[in-house]
CSV table of C-alpha atoms in Angstrom, one decimal:
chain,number,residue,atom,x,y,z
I,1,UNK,CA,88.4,261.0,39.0
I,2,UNK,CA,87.1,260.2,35.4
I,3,UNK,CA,83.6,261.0,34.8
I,4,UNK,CA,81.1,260.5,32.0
I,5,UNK,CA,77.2,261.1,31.6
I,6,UNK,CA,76.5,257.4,31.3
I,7,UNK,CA,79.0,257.1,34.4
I,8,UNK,CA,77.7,258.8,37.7
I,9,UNK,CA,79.5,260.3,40.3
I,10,UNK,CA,77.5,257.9,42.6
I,11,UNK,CA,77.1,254.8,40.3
I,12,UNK,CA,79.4,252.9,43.3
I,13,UNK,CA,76.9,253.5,45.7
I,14,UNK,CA,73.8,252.8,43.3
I,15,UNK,CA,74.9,249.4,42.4
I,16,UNK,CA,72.4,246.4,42.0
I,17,UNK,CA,73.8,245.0,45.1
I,18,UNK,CA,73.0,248.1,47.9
I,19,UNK,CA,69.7,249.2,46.4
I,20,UNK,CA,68.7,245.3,46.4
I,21,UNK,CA,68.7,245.0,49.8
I,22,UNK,CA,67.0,247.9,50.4
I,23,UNK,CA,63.8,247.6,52.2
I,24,UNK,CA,61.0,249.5,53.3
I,25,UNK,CA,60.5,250.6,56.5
I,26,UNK,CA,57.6,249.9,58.9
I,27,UNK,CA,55.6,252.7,60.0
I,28,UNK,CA,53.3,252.2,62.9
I,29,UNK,CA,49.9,254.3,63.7
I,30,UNK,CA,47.7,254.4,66.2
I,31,UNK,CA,44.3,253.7,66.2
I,32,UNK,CA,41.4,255.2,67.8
I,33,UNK,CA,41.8,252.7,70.6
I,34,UNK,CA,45.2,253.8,70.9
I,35,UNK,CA,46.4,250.3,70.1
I,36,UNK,CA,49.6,250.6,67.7
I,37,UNK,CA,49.2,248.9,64.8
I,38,UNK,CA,51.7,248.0,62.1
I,39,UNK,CA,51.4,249.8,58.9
I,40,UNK,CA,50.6,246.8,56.4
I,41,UNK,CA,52.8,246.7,53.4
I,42,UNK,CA,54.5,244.2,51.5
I,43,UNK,CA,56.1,241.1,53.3
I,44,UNK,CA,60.2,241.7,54.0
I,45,UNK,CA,62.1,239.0,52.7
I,46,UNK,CA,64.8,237.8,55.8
I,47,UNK,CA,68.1,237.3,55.2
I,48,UNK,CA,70.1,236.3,58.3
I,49,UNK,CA,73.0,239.0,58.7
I,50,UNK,CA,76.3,237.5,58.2
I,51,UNK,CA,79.6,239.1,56.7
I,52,UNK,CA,78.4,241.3,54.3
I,53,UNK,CA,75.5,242.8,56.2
I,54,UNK,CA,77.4,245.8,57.1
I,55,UNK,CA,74.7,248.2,57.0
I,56,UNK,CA,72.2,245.9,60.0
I,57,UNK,CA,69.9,245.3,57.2
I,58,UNK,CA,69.1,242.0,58.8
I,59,UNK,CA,68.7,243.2,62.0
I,60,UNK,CA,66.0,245.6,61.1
I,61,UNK,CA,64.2,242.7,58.4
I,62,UNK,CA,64.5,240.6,62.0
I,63,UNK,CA,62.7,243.5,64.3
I,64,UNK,CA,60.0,244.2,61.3
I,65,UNK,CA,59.1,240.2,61.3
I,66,UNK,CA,58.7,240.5,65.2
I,67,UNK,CA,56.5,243.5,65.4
I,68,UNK,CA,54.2,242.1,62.3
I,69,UNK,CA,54.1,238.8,64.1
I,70,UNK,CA,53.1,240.6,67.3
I,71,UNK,CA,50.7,243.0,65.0
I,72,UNK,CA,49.0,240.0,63.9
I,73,UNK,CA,48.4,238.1,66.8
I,74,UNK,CA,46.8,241.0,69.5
I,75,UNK,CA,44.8,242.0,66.1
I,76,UNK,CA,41.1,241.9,66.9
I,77,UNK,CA,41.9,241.1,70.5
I,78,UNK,CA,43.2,244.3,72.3
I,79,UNK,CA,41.5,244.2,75.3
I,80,UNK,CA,42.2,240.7,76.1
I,81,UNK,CA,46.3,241.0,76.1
I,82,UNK,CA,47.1,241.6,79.1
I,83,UNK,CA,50.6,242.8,80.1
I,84,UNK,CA,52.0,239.3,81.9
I,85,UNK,CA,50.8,237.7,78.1
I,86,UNK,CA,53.0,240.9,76.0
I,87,UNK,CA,55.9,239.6,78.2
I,88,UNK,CA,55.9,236.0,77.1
I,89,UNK,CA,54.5,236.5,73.7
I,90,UNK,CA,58.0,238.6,73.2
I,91,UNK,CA,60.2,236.5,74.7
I,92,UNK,CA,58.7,233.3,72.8
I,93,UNK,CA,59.3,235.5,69.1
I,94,UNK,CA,63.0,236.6,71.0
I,95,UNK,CA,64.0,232.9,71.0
I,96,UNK,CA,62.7,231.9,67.6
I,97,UNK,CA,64.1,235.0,66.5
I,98,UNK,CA,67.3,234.3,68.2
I,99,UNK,CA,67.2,230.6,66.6
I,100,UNK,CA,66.5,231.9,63.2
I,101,UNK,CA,69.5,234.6,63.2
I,102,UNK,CA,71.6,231.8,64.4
I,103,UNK,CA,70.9,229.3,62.1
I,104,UNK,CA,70.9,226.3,64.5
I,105,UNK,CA,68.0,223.6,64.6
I,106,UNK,CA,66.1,222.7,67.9
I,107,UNK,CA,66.3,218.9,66.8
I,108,UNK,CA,69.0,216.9,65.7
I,109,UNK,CA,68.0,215.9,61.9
I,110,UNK,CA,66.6,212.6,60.7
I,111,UNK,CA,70.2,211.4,59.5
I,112,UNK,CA,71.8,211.6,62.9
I,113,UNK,CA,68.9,210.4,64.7
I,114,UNK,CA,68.9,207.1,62.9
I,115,UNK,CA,73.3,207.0,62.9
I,116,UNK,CA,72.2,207.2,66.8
I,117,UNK,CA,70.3,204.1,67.1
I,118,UNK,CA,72.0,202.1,64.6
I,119,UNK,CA,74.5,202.4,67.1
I,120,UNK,CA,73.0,201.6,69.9
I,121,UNK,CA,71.2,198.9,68.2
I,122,UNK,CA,75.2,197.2,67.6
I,123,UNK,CA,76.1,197.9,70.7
I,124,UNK,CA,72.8,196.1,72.3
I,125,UNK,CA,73.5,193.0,69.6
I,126,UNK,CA,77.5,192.8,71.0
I,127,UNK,CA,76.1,192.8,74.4
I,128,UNK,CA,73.6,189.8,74.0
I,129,UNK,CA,76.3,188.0,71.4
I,130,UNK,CA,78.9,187.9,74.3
I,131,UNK,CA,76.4,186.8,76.7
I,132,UNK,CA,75.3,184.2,74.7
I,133,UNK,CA,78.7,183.1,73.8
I,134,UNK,CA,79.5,183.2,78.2
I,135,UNK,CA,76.2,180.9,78.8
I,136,UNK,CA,76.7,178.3,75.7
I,137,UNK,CA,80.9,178.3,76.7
I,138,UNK,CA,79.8,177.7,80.8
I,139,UNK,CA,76.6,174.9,79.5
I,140,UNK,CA,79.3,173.3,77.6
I,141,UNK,CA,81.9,173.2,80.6
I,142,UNK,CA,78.9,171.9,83.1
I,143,UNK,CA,78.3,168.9,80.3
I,144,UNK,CA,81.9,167.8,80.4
I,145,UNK,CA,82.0,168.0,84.4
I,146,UNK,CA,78.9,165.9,83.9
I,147,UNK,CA,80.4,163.5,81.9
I,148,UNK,CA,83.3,163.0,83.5
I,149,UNK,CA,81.7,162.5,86.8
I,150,UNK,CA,79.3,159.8,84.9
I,151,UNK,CA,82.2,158.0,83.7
I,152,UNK,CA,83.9,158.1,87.4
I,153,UNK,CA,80.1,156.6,88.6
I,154,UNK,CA,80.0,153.9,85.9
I,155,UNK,CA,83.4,152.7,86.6
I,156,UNK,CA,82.5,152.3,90.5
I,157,UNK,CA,80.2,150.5,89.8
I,158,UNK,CA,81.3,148.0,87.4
I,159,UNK,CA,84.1,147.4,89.4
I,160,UNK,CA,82.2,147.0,92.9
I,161,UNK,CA,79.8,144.5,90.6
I,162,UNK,CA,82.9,142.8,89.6
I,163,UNK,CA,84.4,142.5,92.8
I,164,UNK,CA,81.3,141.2,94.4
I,165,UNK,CA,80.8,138.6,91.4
I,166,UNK,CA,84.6,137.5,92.1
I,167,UNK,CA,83.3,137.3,95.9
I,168,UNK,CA,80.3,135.3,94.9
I,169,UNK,CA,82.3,132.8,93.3
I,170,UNK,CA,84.2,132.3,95.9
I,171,UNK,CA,82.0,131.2,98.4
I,172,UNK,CA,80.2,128.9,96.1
I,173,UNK,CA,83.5,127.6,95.8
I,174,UNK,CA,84.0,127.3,99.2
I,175,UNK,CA,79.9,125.8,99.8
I,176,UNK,CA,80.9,123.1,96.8
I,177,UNK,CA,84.1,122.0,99.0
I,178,UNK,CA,82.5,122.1,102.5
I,179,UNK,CA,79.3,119.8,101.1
I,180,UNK,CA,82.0,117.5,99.4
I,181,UNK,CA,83.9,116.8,102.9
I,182,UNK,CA,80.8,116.6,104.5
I,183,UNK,CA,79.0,114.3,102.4
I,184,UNK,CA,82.3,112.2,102.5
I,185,UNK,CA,82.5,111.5,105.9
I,186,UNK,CA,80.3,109.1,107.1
I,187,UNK,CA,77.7,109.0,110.3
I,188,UNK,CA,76.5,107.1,113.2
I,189,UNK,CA,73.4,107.7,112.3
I,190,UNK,CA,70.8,104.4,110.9
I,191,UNK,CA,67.9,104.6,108.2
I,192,UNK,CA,65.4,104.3,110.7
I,193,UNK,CA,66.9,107.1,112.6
I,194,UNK,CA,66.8,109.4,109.3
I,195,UNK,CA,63.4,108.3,108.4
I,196,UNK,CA,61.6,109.2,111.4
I,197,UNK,CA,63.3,112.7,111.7
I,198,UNK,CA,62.7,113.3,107.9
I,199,UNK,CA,59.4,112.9,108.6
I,200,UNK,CA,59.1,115.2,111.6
I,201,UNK,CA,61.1,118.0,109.9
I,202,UNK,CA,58.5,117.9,106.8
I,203,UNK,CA,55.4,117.4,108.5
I,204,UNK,CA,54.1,120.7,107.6
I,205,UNK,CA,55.8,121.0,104.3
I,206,UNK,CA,59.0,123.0,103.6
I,207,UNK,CA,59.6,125.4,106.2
I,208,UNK,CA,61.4,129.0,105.7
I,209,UNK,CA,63.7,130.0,107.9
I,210,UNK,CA,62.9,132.4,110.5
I,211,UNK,CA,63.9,135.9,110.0
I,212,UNK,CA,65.9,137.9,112.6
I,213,UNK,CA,63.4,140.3,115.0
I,214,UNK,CA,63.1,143.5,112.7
I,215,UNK,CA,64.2,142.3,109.4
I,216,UNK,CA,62.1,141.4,106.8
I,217,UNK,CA,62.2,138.3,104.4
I,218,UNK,CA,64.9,139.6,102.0
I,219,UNK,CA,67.1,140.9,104.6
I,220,UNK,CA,67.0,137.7,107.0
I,221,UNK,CA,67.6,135.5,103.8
I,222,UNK,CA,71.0,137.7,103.1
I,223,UNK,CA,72.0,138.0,107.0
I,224,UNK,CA,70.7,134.3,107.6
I,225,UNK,CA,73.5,131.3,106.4
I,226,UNK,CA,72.4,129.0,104.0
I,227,UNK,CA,73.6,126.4,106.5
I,228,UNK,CA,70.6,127.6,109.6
I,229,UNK,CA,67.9,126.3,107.9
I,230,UNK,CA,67.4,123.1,109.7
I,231,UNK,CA,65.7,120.9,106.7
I,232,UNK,CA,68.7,121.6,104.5
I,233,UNK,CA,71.0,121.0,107.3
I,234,UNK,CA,69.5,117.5,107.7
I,235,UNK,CA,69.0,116.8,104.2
I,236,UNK,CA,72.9,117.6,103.6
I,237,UNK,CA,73.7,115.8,106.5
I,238,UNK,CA,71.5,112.4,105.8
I,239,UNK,CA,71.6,112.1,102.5
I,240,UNK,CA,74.6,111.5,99.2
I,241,UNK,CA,75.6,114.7,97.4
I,242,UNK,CA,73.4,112.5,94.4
I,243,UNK,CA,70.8,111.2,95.9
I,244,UNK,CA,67.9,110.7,93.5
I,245,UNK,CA,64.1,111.0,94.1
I,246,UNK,CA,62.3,109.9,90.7
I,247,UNK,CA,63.5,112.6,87.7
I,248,UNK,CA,65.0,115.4,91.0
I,249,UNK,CA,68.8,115.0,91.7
I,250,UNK,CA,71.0,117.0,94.1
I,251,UNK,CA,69.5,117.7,97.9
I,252,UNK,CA,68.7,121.6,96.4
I,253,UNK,CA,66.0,119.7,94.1
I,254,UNK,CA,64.5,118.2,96.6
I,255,UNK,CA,64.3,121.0,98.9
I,256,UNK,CA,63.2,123.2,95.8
I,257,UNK,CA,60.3,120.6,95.4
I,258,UNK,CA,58.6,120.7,99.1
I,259,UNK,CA,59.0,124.3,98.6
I,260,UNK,CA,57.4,124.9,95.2
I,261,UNK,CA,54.7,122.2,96.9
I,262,UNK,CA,54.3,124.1,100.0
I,263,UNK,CA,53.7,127.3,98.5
I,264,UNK,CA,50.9,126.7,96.5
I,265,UNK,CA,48.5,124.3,98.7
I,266,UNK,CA,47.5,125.5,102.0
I,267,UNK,CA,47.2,123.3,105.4
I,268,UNK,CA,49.6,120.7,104.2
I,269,UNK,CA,50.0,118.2,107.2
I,270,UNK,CA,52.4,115.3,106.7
I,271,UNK,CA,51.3,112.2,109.1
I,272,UNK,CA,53.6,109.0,109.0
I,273,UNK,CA,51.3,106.0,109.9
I,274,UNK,CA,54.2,103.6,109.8
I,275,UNK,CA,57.4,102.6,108.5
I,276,UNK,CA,59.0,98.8,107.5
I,277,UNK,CA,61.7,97.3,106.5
I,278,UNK,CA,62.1,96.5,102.8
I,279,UNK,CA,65.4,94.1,102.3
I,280,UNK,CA,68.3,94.2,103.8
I,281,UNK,CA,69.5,98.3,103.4
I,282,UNK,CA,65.7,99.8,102.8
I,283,UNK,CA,62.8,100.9,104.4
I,284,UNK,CA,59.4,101.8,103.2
I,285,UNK,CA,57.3,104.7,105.3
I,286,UNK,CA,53.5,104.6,104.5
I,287,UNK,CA,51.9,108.1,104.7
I,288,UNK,CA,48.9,110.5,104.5
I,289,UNK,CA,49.1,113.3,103.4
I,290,UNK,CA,46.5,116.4,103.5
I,291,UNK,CA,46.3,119.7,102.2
I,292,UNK,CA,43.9,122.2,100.9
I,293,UNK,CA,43.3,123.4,97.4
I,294,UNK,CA,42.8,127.4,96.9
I,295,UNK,CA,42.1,129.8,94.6
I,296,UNK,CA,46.3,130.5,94.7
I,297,UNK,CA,46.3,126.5,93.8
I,298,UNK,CA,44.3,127.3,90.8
I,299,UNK,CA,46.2,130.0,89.8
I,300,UNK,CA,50.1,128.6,89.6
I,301,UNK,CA,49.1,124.5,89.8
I,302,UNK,CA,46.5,124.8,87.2
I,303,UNK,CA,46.6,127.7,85.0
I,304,UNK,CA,44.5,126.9,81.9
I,305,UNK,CA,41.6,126.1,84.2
I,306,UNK,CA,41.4,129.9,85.2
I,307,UNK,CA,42.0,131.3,81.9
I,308,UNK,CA,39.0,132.0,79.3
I,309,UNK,CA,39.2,132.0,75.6
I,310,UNK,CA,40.4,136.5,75.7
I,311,UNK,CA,42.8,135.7,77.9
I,312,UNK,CA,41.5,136.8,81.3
I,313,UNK,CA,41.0,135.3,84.6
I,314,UNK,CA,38.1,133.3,85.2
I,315,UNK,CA,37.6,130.0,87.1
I,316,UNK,CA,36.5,127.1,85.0
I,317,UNK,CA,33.4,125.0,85.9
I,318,UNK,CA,36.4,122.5,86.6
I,319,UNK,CA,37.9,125.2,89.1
I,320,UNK,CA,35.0,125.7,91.2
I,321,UNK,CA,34.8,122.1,91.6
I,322,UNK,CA,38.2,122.2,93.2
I,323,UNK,CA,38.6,125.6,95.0
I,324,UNK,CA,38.4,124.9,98.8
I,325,UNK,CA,38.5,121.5,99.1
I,326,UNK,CA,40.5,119.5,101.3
I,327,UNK,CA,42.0,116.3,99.9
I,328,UNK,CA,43.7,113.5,101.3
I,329,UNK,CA,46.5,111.1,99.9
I,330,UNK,CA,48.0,108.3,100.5
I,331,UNK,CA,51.5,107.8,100.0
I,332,UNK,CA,54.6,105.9,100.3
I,333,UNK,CA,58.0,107.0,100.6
I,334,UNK,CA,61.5,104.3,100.2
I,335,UNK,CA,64.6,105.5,101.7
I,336,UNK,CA,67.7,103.4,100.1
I,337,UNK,CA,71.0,102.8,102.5
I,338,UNK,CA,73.8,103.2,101.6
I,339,UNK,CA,76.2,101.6,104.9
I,340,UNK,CA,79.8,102.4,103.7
I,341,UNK,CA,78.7,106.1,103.7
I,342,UNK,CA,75.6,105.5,106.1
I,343,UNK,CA,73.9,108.2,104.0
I,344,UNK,CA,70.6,107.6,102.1
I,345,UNK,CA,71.1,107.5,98.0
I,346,UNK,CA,67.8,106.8,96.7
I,347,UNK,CA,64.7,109.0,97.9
I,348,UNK,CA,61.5,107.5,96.3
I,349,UNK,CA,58.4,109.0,97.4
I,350,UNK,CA,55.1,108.9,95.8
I,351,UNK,CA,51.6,109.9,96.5
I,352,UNK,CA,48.0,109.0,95.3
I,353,UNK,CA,46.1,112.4,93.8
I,354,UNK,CA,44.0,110.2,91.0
I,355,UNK,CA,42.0,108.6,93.9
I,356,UNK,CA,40.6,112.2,95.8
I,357,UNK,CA,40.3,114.3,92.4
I,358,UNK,CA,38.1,111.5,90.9
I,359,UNK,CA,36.6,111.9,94.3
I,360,UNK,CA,35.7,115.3,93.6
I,361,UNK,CA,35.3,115.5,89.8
I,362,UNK,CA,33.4,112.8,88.9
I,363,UNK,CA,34.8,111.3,85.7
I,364,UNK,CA,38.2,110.3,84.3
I,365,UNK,CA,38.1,112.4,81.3
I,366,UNK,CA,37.4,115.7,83.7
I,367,UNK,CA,40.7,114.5,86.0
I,368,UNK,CA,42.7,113.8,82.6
I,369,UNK,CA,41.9,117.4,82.1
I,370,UNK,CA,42.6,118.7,84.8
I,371,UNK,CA,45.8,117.0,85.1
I,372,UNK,CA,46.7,117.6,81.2
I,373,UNK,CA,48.7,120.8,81.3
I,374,UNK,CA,48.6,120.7,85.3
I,375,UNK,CA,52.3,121.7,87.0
I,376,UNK,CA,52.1,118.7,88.9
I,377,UNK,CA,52.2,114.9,88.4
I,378,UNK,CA,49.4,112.5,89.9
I,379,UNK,CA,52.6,111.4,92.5
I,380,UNK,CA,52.2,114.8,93.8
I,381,UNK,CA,55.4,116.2,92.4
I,382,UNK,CA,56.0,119.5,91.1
I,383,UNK,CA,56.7,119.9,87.4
């Protein structure tokens, strides 16, 4: 082997390397207390041992930081660590210890934790995504069901309405045949004959048919035939499909006339005081006729006397004149014959309303008035 004064036999073994990770020992005493106490020095630097700590320089720089740390915290407090204490204070500085040398963390580091929940955070946004997409997909498939059941409805119905306007027209077909036979064929029947029972079908005005037991109005009038009620029944049977009674044609005008009459006076009463013969296919019927005016009378026969200037209902002076008061009329009625078809064609009936509402007003201007935008004539028919 070469040597050489600046060159030492031992140079290997002194290099900077080795005597750099030299430390200094840890010497412990005793006290007077006969505590052990760590010899204070200068603070070991810790290097983990890893490959190239051959020597178990880190494992004594690891059992140096122990005993210090122990050294420092029973320091000042000997008499209160008792042994149990010693056994968990070591094994506590073991694990930390044991940690260090290994080099692993407790905690997974900020980086990961937040990769974590950025994933569960897309994972919890997929979820709700597809969820959403499975309610708005099922909503949209609940509309079309809708729709398509609408449609089905709709056409139902359109078609039952058709089918029962079809069905309508048919029987007014049918009504508009059967009332053109029957008013072709003539009767047996003579214009006294008519007149008398005219008068004692209409005594008490226009009469409603009566409905079944059970049934109310409506319902009797659908299950009821036209042809049951008795005044229209004789009407159609006495009189020409166009008989005439002043400005009403047809025997549905006049029917609609006692019954527009009869509705809005109460207590009418029809009394025939005698009937004569006026040329050689007429005859005239003298009448009286008496009914009661109401507040109902007021309302539909003479609206603007119940109406103030805003618009409201309030009676007139007028209108408390009239309300409650029973009138009486006189009247004639003129039943034309007609003996090929033995039917009655001409209907002229007229009544005397100037003579009881002067009566009761007192003055012509007040019945002109009264009468001026009335729904009845002063022949006591309905406008």
């Amino acid at each position: 082997m070469t040597t050489s004064s600046l060159y030492p036999p031992i140079a290997q073994s002194l290099r900077d390397e080795v005597i750099g990770k030299v430390i200094q020992r840890c010497q412990s005493h005793r006290t007077s207390s006969g505590v052990r106490h760590l010899n204070p020095g200068p603070r070991p630097r810790l290097t983990p041992s890893g490959p190239e700590d051959t020597d178990g320089i880190g494992q004594n720089a690891k059992s140096c930081h122990d005993s210090s740390y122990v050294s420092l915290m029973t320091e000042g407090k000997p008499q209160q660590m008792s042994k149990m204490s010693r056994k968990r204070l070591h094994s506590s500085t073991t694990s930390v210890g044991a940690d260090v040398s290994n080099g692993t963390a407790p905690l997974p580091s900020k980086k990961n934790r937040t990769q974590h929940l950025l994933s569960d955070h897309d994972k919890c946004r997929d979820l709700i995504i597809e969820l959403v997409s499975k309610r708005d997909l099922r909503r949209e498939k609940c509309r079309v069901n809708q729709a398509r059941y609408r449609k089905r409805q709709d056409k139902f119905l359109a078609d039952l309405e058709l089918g029962n306007q079809q069905t309508r027209a048919e029987i007014q077909k049918l009504e508009n045949q059967r009332q053109r036979i029957l008013f072709a064929t003539p009767t047996n029947e003579t214009v006294w004959n008519i007149a008398t029972e005219y008068f004692r079908l209409f005594r008490h005005g226009f009469t409603a048919p009566a409905p079944y037991s059970g049934l109310t109005s409506n319902e009797a009038e659908a299950v009821i035939p036209r042809q049951s009620h008795k005044q229209l029944e004789f009407l159609q049977a006495a009189m020409s499909i166009d008989v005439a009674d002043g400005t009403l044609r047809g025997v549905d005008a006049l029917l609609e006339n006692w019954r527009l009459f009869s509705l809005y006076h109460k207590g009418i009463h029809l009394e025939l005081e005698r009937i004569e013969k006026d040329g050689a296919c007429s005859v005239v019927a003298t009448t009286k006729t008496s009914l009661t005016i109401t507040e109902n009378t007021i309302r539909n026969v003479y609206p603007h006397l119940s109406v103030n200037e805003f618009g409201d209902f309030e009676l007139s002076p007028l209108a408390c004149r009239l309300i409650n008061q029973r009138i009486e009329m006189n009247g004639t009625v003129r039943f034309s014959w007609d003996r090929s078809s033995g039917r009655v064609v001409t209907l002229e009936s007229k009544a005397d309303m100037l003579t009881p509402m002067l009566r009761l007003l007192g003055s012509l201007e007040d019945v002109a008035h009264a009468f001026n935008d009335a729904r009845i004539t002063l022949e006591g028919k309905m406008r």
